Coordinates of C-alpha atoms in Angstrom, one line a residue:
M1 CA 70.2 185.6 112.0
T2 CA 73.1 182.9 112.7
K3 CA 74.0 180.0 109.8
N4 CA 71.4 178.1 110.0
N5 CA 70.8 178.8 113.3
L6 CA 74.0 177.8 114.2
V7 CA 76.7 179.8 115.7
F8 CA 79.0 177.8 112.8
E9 CA 83.1 178.0 112.6
T10 CA 85.1 179.6 110.4
L11 CA 87.4 178.3 107.2
P12 CA 90.7 177.5 108.5
L13 CA 92.9 179.6 106.6
Y14 CA 94.6 177.3 103.7
N15 CA 90.4 176.9 102.5
K16 CA 89.5 180.9 102.3
Q17 CA 92.6 180.9 100.2
S18 CA 92.3 178.2 97.8
L19 CA 88.7 179.8 97.6
E20 CA 89.8 183.2 96.7
E21 CA 92.2 181.9 94.5
L22 CA 89.6 179.3 93.2
L23 CA 87.4 182.2 92.4
K24 CA 89.5 184.6 90.8
N25 CA 90.6 181.4 88.3
R26 CA 87.1 181.9 87.3
I27 CA 87.5 185.1 85.1
N28 CA 89.3 183.4 82.9
Q29 CA 85.8 181.6 82.0
L30 CA 84.6 185.7 81.9
G31 CA 86.6 188.5 80.3
D32 CA 90.3 189.7 80.1
F33 CA 90.3 191.1 82.8
S34 CA 92.3 190.7 86.5
F35 CA 90.4 191.4 89.7
E36 CA 92.2 194.5 90.9
D37 CA 90.8 195.9 87.8
D38 CA 87.5 198.8 88.1
K39 CA 85.1 197.8 84.8
W40 CA 84.8 194.1 84.1
Y41 CA 83.8 193.1 80.6
Y42 CA 82.7 189.7 80.0
S43 CA 83.5 189.0 77.1
K44 CA 83.4 185.8 76.8
K45 CA 80.2 184.6 77.8
N46 CA 78.9 188.4 75.1
D47 CA 78.0 186.5 71.5
N48 CA 76.8 190.2 70.4
P49 CA 79.2 193.3 70.2
L50 CA 75.4 195.7 69.6
R51 CA 75.2 194.8 73.0
K52 CA 78.5 194.9 75.4
E53 CA 77.1 196.8 78.2
D54 CA 74.9 194.2 79.2
F55 CA 77.8 192.0 79.7
I56 CA 79.6 195.0 81.7
V57 CA 80.3 194.9 85.8
N58 CA 81.5 197.8 87.4
F59 CA 83.0 198.9 91.0
Y60 CA 84.2 202.8 90.9
Q61 CA 81.4 203.0 93.7
V62 CA 81.9 200.5 96.9
P63 CA 84.0 202.0 99.5
I64 CA 87.1 200.5 99.0
Q65 CA 87.2 198.9 101.8
Y66 CA 85.2 196.2 100.5
K67 CA 86.2 196.3 96.6
N68 CA 87.2 192.7 97.3
E69 CA 84.3 191.5 99.7
L70 CA 82.1 192.6 97.2
K71 CA 84.3 191.0 93.7
Y72 CA 83.8 187.8 94.9
Y73 CA 80.1 188.2 95.4
A74 CA 80.5 189.0 91.9
L75 CA 82.1 185.4 91.4
L76 CA 80.7 183.6 93.4
S77 CA 77.5 184.9 91.4
T78 CA 76.0 182.5 88.0
G79 CA 73.5 185.2 86.8
L80 CA 73.0 186.8 83.6
P81 CA 76.1 189.6 83.9
R82 CA 73.1 192.7 83.5
V83 CA 71.6 190.4 86.9
I84 CA 75.1 190.9 88.3
R85 CA 76.0 194.0 88.3
T86 CA 72.1 195.2 88.4
K87 CA 73.0 193.2 92.0
C88 CA 76.4 194.8 92.7
N89 CA 74.7 197.8 92.8
K90 CA 72.4 197.1 95.1
I91 CA 75.0 196.5 97.5
S92 CA 77.0 198.8 96.7
Q93 CA 74.5 201.1 98.6
F94 CA 74.0 199.2 101.1
L95 CA 77.8 199.8 101.9
K96 CA 77.8 202.9 100.7
F97 CA 75.2 204.2 103.7
I98 CA 78.1 202.1 105.9
D99 CA 81.3 203.9 105.0
K100 CA 79.1 207.2 105.6
T101 CA 77.6 206.5 108.8
Y102 CA 79.5 203.0 110.8
L103 CA 83.1 204.6 110.3
E104 CA 85.9 202.3 110.3
L105 CA 83.8 199.4 110.7
T106 CA 84.7 196.0 109.3
I107 CA 81.9 193.4 107.3
A108 CA 82.9 191.4 110.1
E109 CA 81.6 193.7 112.0
I110 CA 77.7 194.9 110.3
T111 CA 75.3 193.5 112.4
R112 CA 72.2 192.7 112.6
S113 CA 71.3 196.6 114.3
H114 CA 72.7 197.5 111.1
V115 CA 71.0 196.3 107.9
N116 CA 68.1 197.6 110.6
A117 CA 69.0 200.9 110.0
Y118 CA 69.5 200.8 107.1
E119 CA 66.3 199.5 106.4
Y120 CA 64.7 201.9 108.6
Q121 CA 66.3 204.5 106.3
L122 CA 65.1 202.3 102.3
R123 CA 60.8 202.7 104.7
L124 CA 61.6 206.2 104.2
K125 CA 62.6 206.1 100.4
N126 CA 59.3 207.2 98.2
S127 CA 60.5 204.1 96.3
A128 CA 57.8 201.4 94.5
T129 CA 58.2 199.2 97.5
Y130 CA 59.3 195.8 95.3
V131 CA 62.5 198.2 94.4
K132 CA 62.5 198.0 98.0
Q133 CA 62.2 193.9 98.4
G134 CA 64.9 194.3 95.3
Y135 CA 67.6 196.3 96.9
Y136 CA 66.9 194.7 100.1
A137 CA 67.1 191.0 98.5
A138 CA 70.7 191.4 97.2
I139 CA 72.1 192.2 100.6
Q140 CA 70.5 188.5 101.1
D141 CA 72.4 187.1 99.0
F142 CA 75.5 188.7 99.3
F143 CA 75.2 187.9 102.7
M144 CA 74.5 184.2 102.4
K145 CA 76.6 183.9 100.0
L146 CA 79.7 184.9 101.2
T147 CA 79.8 182.7 105.1
D148 CA 82.5 180.8 103.7
F149 CA 84.8 183.8 104.2
D150 CA 87.1 184.0 107.8
D151 CA 86.3 188.6 106.9
T152 CA 82.2 187.7 107.2
P153 CA 80.4 188.3 109.8
N154 CA 79.6 184.4 111.9
T155 CA 75.8 185.5 111.6
V156 CA 74.1 186.8 108.7
P157 CA 72.7 189.6 110.4
T158 CA 69.9 190.3 107.8
K159 CA 66.5 188.9 108.6
N160 CA 65.4 185.2 107.5
I161 CA 62.3 186.6 105.6
N162 CA 62.3 190.1 103.4
P163 CA 60.3 193.0 105.5
F164 CA 59.2 194.2 102.0
R165 CA 56.4 191.8 100.9
Y166 CA 55.9 192.6 97.6
I167 CA 53.2 189.7 95.8
K168 CA 53.2 190.4 91.1
E169 CA 50.6 189.9 89.3
K170 CA 51.3 186.9 87.0
S171 CA 51.4 188.4 83.1
K172 CA 48.1 187.9 81.0
R173 CA 49.8 186.3 77.8
K174 CA 46.9 186.6 75.4
P175 CA 47.9 183.8 72.8
I176 CA 47.3 183.6 69.2
P177 CA 43.6 183.1 68.6
K178 CA 42.8 179.5 67.0
K179 CA 41.6 181.1 63.5
V180 CA 44.7 183.0 62.6
I181 CA 46.8 180.3 63.7
R182 CA 45.8 177.9 61.8
S183 CA 46.0 180.7 58.7
W184 CA 50.3 180.4 59.7
D185 CA 50.0 177.2 59.9
R186 CA 48.3 177.1 56.7
V187 CA 51.3 179.7 55.3
M188 CA 53.8 178.7 56.5
K189 CA 53.3 174.8 55.2
D190 CA 52.6 176.2 50.8
Q191 CA 55.5 176.2 49.0
D192 CA 54.5 178.5 45.8
I193 CA 54.8 181.3 49.3
P194 CA 58.1 182.4 48.6
I195 CA 58.9 182.7 52.7
P196 CA 62.8 182.0 53.1
L197 CA 63.3 178.7 54.5
E198 CA 64.9 179.7 57.6
F199 CA 62.3 182.2 58.2
R200 CA 59.6 178.7 57.0
T201 CA 62.2 176.2 59.6
F202 CA 62.2 178.6 62.8
Y203 CA 58.6 178.9 62.6
W204 CA 57.9 175.2 62.7
L205 CA 60.8 174.4 65.5
I206 CA 59.2 177.4 67.6
R207 CA 55.3 175.3 66.7
S208 CA 56.0 171.8 67.3
F209 CA 58.6 171.7 70.4
P210 CA 57.4 175.0 73.1
N211 CA 61.5 175.7 73.1
R212 CA 62.8 179.9 73.7
I213 CA 63.2 181.8 71.2
S214 CA 67.0 182.1 71.1
E215 CA 67.6 179.2 72.0
L216 CA 66.4 177.6 68.8
L217 CA 68.5 180.7 66.7
S218 CA 72.2 179.1 68.7
M219 CA 71.1 175.0 67.6
R220 CA 75.0 174.7 65.9
R221 CA 74.7 173.4 61.7
D222 CA 75.7 169.4 63.6
C223 CA 72.2 169.4 65.9
L224 CA 70.6 166.5 64.4
K225 CA 71.4 162.7 65.3
S226 CA 69.8 160.0 64.1
F227 CA 68.8 157.0 66.1
Y228 CA 66.7 154.5 65.2
S229 CA 64.1 155.0 63.7
E230 CA 64.3 158.0 65.1
Y231 CA 65.8 161.3 65.1
L232 CA 67.3 163.7 68.0
I233 CA 67.1 167.3 67.7
Q234 CA 69.6 168.9 69.5
I235 CA 69.0 172.7 71.3
P236 CA 71.5 174.1 73.6
T237 CA 69.9 176.8 76.5
T238 CA 71.1 178.5 78.9
K239 CA 68.4 179.3 81.0
Q240 CA 67.9 183.2 80.4
S241 CA 66.9 183.2 83.7
G242 CA 70.0 182.7 85.4
G243 CA 71.8 179.4 86.2
F244 CA 74.4 178.4 84.2
I245 CA 77.7 178.3 83.4
Q246 CA 78.2 177.2 80.6
E247 CA 75.5 176.2 77.8
E248 CA 73.7 172.7 78.3
I249 CA 72.1 170.7 75.1
K250 CA 69.0 169.1 75.0
T251 CA 67.6 166.2 72.6
I252 CA 64.3 166.6 70.4
P253 CA 63.2 163.4 69.9
V254 CA 61.6 162.9 67.0
A255 CA 59.4 160.3 64.7
Y256 CA 60.4 160.5 60.9
S257 CA 57.4 160.2 59.9
G258 CA 54.6 162.6 59.4
H259 CA 55.9 166.2 59.9
G260 CA 58.4 165.3 61.9
K261 CA 59.9 163.8 59.2
Y262 CA 59.0 167.6 57.8
V263 CA 60.9 169.2 60.7
I264 CA 63.7 167.0 60.3
N265 CA 63.6 167.8 56.1
L266 CA 63.3 171.5 57.2
I267 CA 67.2 171.8 59.1
Q268 CA 69.1 169.2 56.5
Q269 CA 67.7 171.4 54.3
L270 CA 69.3 174.7 56.2
Q271 CA 71.3 172.2 56.7
E272 CA 72.7 172.3 53.6
Q273 CA 71.4 176.3 52.3
T274 CA 74.2 177.3 55.4
E275 CA 77.4 175.8 54.6
E276 CA 77.0 176.5 50.9
L277 CA 76.3 180.7 51.8
L278 CA 79.4 179.7 54.0
L279 CA 81.7 178.8 51.7
K280 CA 80.8 181.4 49.0
N281 CA 80.5 184.3 51.6
N282 CA 83.8 186.1 53.8
I283 CA 81.6 185.6 57.1
E284 CA 82.2 188.3 60.2
E285 CA 85.0 187.5 62.7
D286 CA 81.8 188.3 64.7
I287 CA 79.5 185.4 63.4
R288 CA 80.5 182.3 65.1
T289 CA 79.9 179.5 61.7
D290 CA 79.2 176.8 63.9
F291 CA 75.8 178.3 63.8
L292 CA 72.6 177.1 61.8
F293 CA 70.6 180.4 61.0
I294 CA 73.5 182.5 59.7
V295 CA 71.3 183.7 57.2
Q296 CA 71.9 186.2 53.8
Q297 CA 69.6 189.8 55.3
W298 CA 66.0 190.3 53.7
G299 CA 62.7 191.2 54.7
F300 CA 59.0 191.1 53.4
K301 CA 57.9 193.7 50.8
N302 CA 54.1 193.7 49.9
N303 CA 53.9 192.4 46.1
G304 CA 49.4 192.6 46.1
D305 CA 47.8 189.3 46.5
K306 CA 50.8 187.7 48.4
P307 CA 54.0 188.3 50.0
S308 CA 57.4 189.0 47.5
V309 CA 61.5 188.8 49.3
R310 CA 64.3 191.5 48.8
Y311 CA 67.3 190.0 49.3
Y312 CA 71.0 192.2 50.5
D313 CA 74.1 190.9 50.4
Q314 CA 74.9 191.1 54.0
I315 CA 75.5 188.5 56.1
F316 CA 74.4 187.8 59.6
H317 CA 73.1 186.0 62.4
L318 CA 69.6 185.9 63.4
K319 CA 67.9 187.4 66.2
K320 CA 65.0 187.2 68.1
H321 CA 64.4 190.7 67.3
K322 CA 65.3 190.1 63.0
I323 CA 62.4 187.4 63.9
N324 CA 59.7 189.5 65.9
A325 CA 60.7 192.4 63.0
L326 CA 59.6 189.5 59.4
F327 CA 56.1 188.5 61.7
K328 CA 55.9 192.5 61.9
Q329 CA 56.1 192.7 58.1
L330 CA 54.6 189.2 56.8
A331 CA 51.0 189.7 59.4
E332 CA 50.6 192.9 57.4
I333 CA 51.0 191.9 55.0
L334 CA 48.3 188.1 54.6
D335 CA 46.3 191.1 57.2
F336 CA 44.9 187.6 59.1
R337 CA 42.1 189.0 61.8
D338 CA 39.8 187.5 65.4
D339 CA 36.6 187.4 65.1
L340 CA 36.5 191.2 66.6
N341 CA 38.2 192.1 63.3
Q342 CA 41.4 192.4 64.7
L343 CA 45.3 192.7 63.5
I344 CA 46.9 190.1 65.7
I345 CA 50.5 191.2 64.8
P346 CA 52.1 187.4 67.2
T347 CA 55.6 187.3 68.6
S348 CA 57.9 184.8 68.5
H349 CA 57.2 184.3 72.6
Q350 CA 53.0 183.8 71.3
F351 CA 54.5 180.8 69.2
R352 CA 56.1 179.4 71.6
H353 CA 52.9 179.4 74.3
N354 CA 51.2 177.7 71.8
A355 CA 53.8 175.5 70.9
V356 CA 52.9 173.5 74.6
T357 CA 48.4 174.1 74.3
D358 CA 48.1 173.3 70.6
R359 CA 50.4 170.4 69.9
A360 CA 50.1 167.0 68.1
Y361 CA 52.8 165.2 68.5
A362 CA 53.7 163.0 71.1
V363 CA 57.2 162.9 72.3
G364 CA 57.1 163.3 68.8
Y365 CA 54.6 161.1 67.7
T366 CA 50.6 161.8 65.9
M367 CA 48.0 160.0 67.2
E368 CA 48.1 158.4 63.7
Q369 CA 51.8 157.4 63.4
I370 CA 51.0 155.9 66.6
R371 CA 47.9 154.0 64.9
R372 CA 49.5 152.9 62.8
L373 CA 52.8 150.8 64.7
T374 CA 50.0 149.1 66.9
G375 CA 47.0 148.6 64.4
H376 CA 44.3 149.5 66.1
K377 CA 41.6 151.9 64.2
N378 CA 40.6 154.2 67.0
E379 CA 42.5 156.4 69.4
V380 CA 42.8 154.7 72.4
M381 CA 46.9 153.6 72.2
P382 CA 47.3 150.2 73.8
K383 CA 48.6 149.7 77.0
H384 CA 51.4 147.9 76.5
Y385 CA 52.6 150.0 73.6
T386 CA 52.0 153.2 75.8
H387 CA 54.6 151.9 78.4
Q388 CA 56.3 150.7 75.5
L389 CA 57.0 154.3 74.9
I390 CA 57.3 155.3 78.2
E391 CA 60.2 152.7 79.2
K392 CA 61.6 154.4 75.6
H393 CA 62.3 158.0 76.0
K394 CA 62.6 157.8 80.7
E395 CA 66.0 155.7 78.1
I396 CA 66.9 158.8 76.8
H397 CA 65.8 160.9 78.9
L398 CA 68.4 159.4 81.0
G399 CA 70.6 159.1 78.2
I400 CA 70.6 163.2 78.1
E401 CA 72.0 163.7 81.5
N402 CA 75.1 161.3 81.8
L403 CA 73.6 160.9 85.5
R404 CA 76.4 158.4 87.2
S405 CA 74.5 154.8 88.5
S406 CA 72.3 155.1 91.4
N407 CA 74.3 152.9 93.0
V408 CA 77.5 154.9 93.9
S409 CA 75.3 158.2 94.4
P410 CA 75.1 160.5 97.1
V411 CA 72.3 160.0 100.0
E412 CA 71.6 162.1 102.8
F413 CA 70.5 160.5 106.2
R414 CA 69.8 162.2 109.4
G415 CA 72.7 164.9 109.2
K416 CA 74.6 161.7 107.4
I417 CA 76.1 161.9 103.0
M418 CA 77.6 158.7 102.0
N419 CA 79.2 158.3 99.0
L420 CA 80.9 161.8 98.8
D421 CA 83.8 162.9 99.0
E422 CA 85.0 163.6 102.4
R423 CA 85.7 167.6 102.4
T424 CA 82.5 168.5 100.2
T425 CA 80.9 166.9 102.8
K426 CA 82.4 168.8 105.6
Q427 CA 81.8 171.3 103.9
L428 CA 77.7 170.4 103.1
S429 CA 77.9 170.2 107.0
R430 CA 78.7 173.6 107.8
D431 CA 75.3 175.4 106.5
P432 CA 73.2 173.2 105.3
R433 CA 70.3 175.2 105.0
R434 CA 72.3 176.9 102.3
Y435 CA 72.7 173.8 100.2
L436 CA 68.9 173.2 100.5
T437 CA 68.1 172.4 97.2
W438 CA 64.1 172.8 95.7
E439 CA 60.6 171.2 96.9
A440 CA 58.5 167.6 96.7
N441 CA 55.1 166.6 97.2
G442 CA 54.9 170.7 98.5
K443 CA 57.7 170.6 100.7
K444 CA 60.3 172.5 100.7
G445 CA 64.4 171.8 100.7
V446 CA 63.8 168.0 100.9
G447 CA 67.2 167.9 98.7
I448 CA 70.7 169.0 99.7
C449 CA 72.9 170.3 96.1
S450 CA 76.4 169.1 96.9
D451 CA 77.7 171.8 94.0
I452 CA 79.5 173.8 96.5
T453 CA 81.3 176.6 94.5
G454 CA 77.5 177.5 92.7
C455 CA 75.0 175.7 91.5
N456 CA 74.8 174.4 87.4
P457 CA 72.2 172.3 87.6
K458 CA 71.1 169.8 83.9
G459 CA 67.6 169.4 83.0
T460 CA 65.0 171.0 81.6
S461 CA 62.1 171.9 83.6
V462 CA 63.1 174.5 87.1
H463 CA 61.2 171.8 89.3
F464 CA 63.4 169.5 88.3
E465 CA 66.9 170.9 86.9
C466 CA 68.0 170.0 90.5
Y467 CA 66.0 166.1 89.4
A468 CA 68.4 165.9 86.5
C469 CA 71.3 166.5 88.4
D470 CA 75.0 164.4 89.6
W471 CA 75.0 167.1 92.6
F472 CA 71.4 166.7 94.0
V473 CA 71.4 164.3 97.0
P474 CA 68.1 162.7 97.9
K475 CA 67.4 162.4 102.3
L476 CA 66.1 159.9 102.3
E477 CA 63.6 161.4 105.6
Y478 CA 61.5 162.5 102.3
L479 CA 61.9 159.6 100.6
K480 CA 57.7 159.0 101.0
D481 CA 57.4 161.9 99.5
Y482 CA 59.6 161.2 96.1
K483 CA 57.0 158.8 96.1
A484 CA 54.0 160.7 96.1
E485 CA 55.2 163.0 93.7
Y486 CA 55.8 159.9 91.4
E487 CA 52.8 158.3 91.3
Y488 CA 51.0 161.4 90.7
W489 CA 53.5 162.2 87.6
M490 CA 52.8 158.5 87.2
D491 CA 48.6 159.7 86.5
V492 CA 49.3 162.1 84.7
V493 CA 51.5 159.9 81.8
D494 CA 48.7 157.2 82.1
R495 CA 46.1 160.2 81.7
T496 CA 47.5 162.0 78.9
S497 CA 48.8 159.3 76.6
G498 CA 45.9 159.2 74.9
D499 CA 44.9 163.2 74.1
T500 CA 46.5 164.8 71.4
K501 CA 45.4 168.6 72.7
R502 CA 48.3 167.6 76.1
A503 CA 51.3 165.1 73.7
A504 CA 53.5 168.1 75.8
H505 CA 52.1 167.6 79.3
F506 CA 52.4 163.8 78.6
E507 CA 56.7 164.9 77.4
N508 CA 57.1 166.6 80.7
A509 CA 56.0 163.3 83.0
I510 CA 57.8 160.5 81.3
R511 CA 61.0 163.2 81.9
N512 CA 59.6 163.9 85.7
V513 CA 59.0 159.8 86.0
S514 CA 62.9 159.0 84.4
Y515 CA 64.4 161.2 87.4
L516 CA 62.2 160.4 90.4
E517 CA 62.8 156.6 89.6
R518 CA 66.8 156.7 89.6
I519 CA 66.1 159.1 93.3
L520 CA 63.9 156.2 94.1
K521 CA 66.6 153.5 93.1
I522 CA 68.8 156.1 95.5
C523 CA 67.7 156.0 98.7
K524 CA 66.7 152.5 97.7
N525 CA 70.1 151.6 97.9
G526 CA 71.1 153.9 100.8
I527 CA 67.7 152.5 102.6
E528 CA 70.3 148.8 102.3
H529 CA 73.5 150.8 103.5
F530 CA 72.7 151.8 106.6
K531 CA 71.0 147.8 107.0
E532 CA 74.0 147.1 106.5
E533 CA 76.0 149.2 108.3
K534 CA 74.1 149.4 111.5
L535 CA 74.4 145.1 111.6
Q536 CA 78.5 145.8 111.0
E537 CA 78.1 148.0 113.8
Q538 CA 75.3 145.0 115.9
L539 CA 78.1 142.6 115.0
D540 CA 81.4 144.5 116.5
K541 CA 79.4 145.5 120.0
F542 CA 79.3 141.3 120.0
N543 CA 82.6 140.1 118.8
T544 CA 84.4 142.4 121.1
P545 CA 85.5 140.8 123.8
P546 CA 84.9 142.1 127.2
V547 CA 86.9 144.4 128.7
W548 CA 88.1 142.5 131.5
E549 CA 89.6 139.9 129.4

């Protein structure tokens, strides 16, 4: 397979050198190791010294002639260190096979026949299909990421489609039964039950907003910002599946009334408690003092009719495993059971899923609050207020991402990209298939990622990470698909705006509409630009005198 079915010229030597230096400079963001080391500890990515092994990538087993290429691959990879390590180990097995079977073969000399030979070896192994699929996928990723180097093949030697097909069954996540979740809600709102403030705050954050557990626990103490009659809760995310070099901040608007006020007050109380705790205690050096959930060690104990709390001297940063242990302790004490009389011990991840399907807020507003604002006595929200609410939060979502103006954003039409620097445009044209992004209206690759050093998308939805990023370059050929997608999400907004049980869908749809509107504006500006350019070409041709004059 060629790069996008074409053979491209290799980069000039100075570009290759600058790319290598660019990658080596990234080491300073990862840890205190050098490129020549065979053991890389991503210390600057590790906030938990007890999990050091998850942040180490080794190159000891790699044949020496291939070691540099694999290290560059590791620097080009932006996932979790343990994921990078796993991929490097799989690629190392392939390189050891090449070294053993084909003596003195360079990376640039590897062809499809060599890869096919390794594929045959994989088929002979008594391993599960998904394991073989992972090995082949790692090799595909290796050659694709190194296409910009002179010392790699001019054509990608792997097959376009992974030969080891494995369809993974979707896991069935059971939500917490309504009977049980309502019991938990009553306990967590009951101030007479001795539940530490940090646990009560975490519970209502995970119940109210569908965020990841690790995101909530990494909130900073200055996470609250006022915004007119509401607050903005700022929550960092690193997208655990990979894709972020640095954490991004997503913002959730919450009306300071009703349940929203209750949640905001809990956060404010926890801010004060954490501040006081830091002033009165000596904090260990490995604990980041800007976190919100810095707490005193404690645990639940059974005190007969209701739980009690036992405190210890240690100060630590609350973690996911501790949260789940506390849920287990409290569940056994409260003895909440389902309709089959089975004891339900929930996990924090289950609460997150329940937040998506069971949340009674529309971007922080309850239906009662909305009716009070509009003066209506039923739950049919007036169209004019729905429009105002949507426009307000579209503005918030676009403001959060700090996206550039649609007038100066890049756009592509018939292979030509405007509003983009010459170097990046030249780089993208070498292998456009490599830089294709997410789908729109069911079609793949309807956009280009102009971040040539490694994707780092913004946004909070897998499908819309690219749309919410300044690196995304829409393609005018797919304007109809962008419009179809926009109309679909506008229909979702109309269908969910008055349904309290679908508030999460409503919030998600508003965000998607805001990003698609911006993309449509970029396309409109691109069309006007190409019209003007075409007209100018015709005028220049008309004003050019004949050659004999």
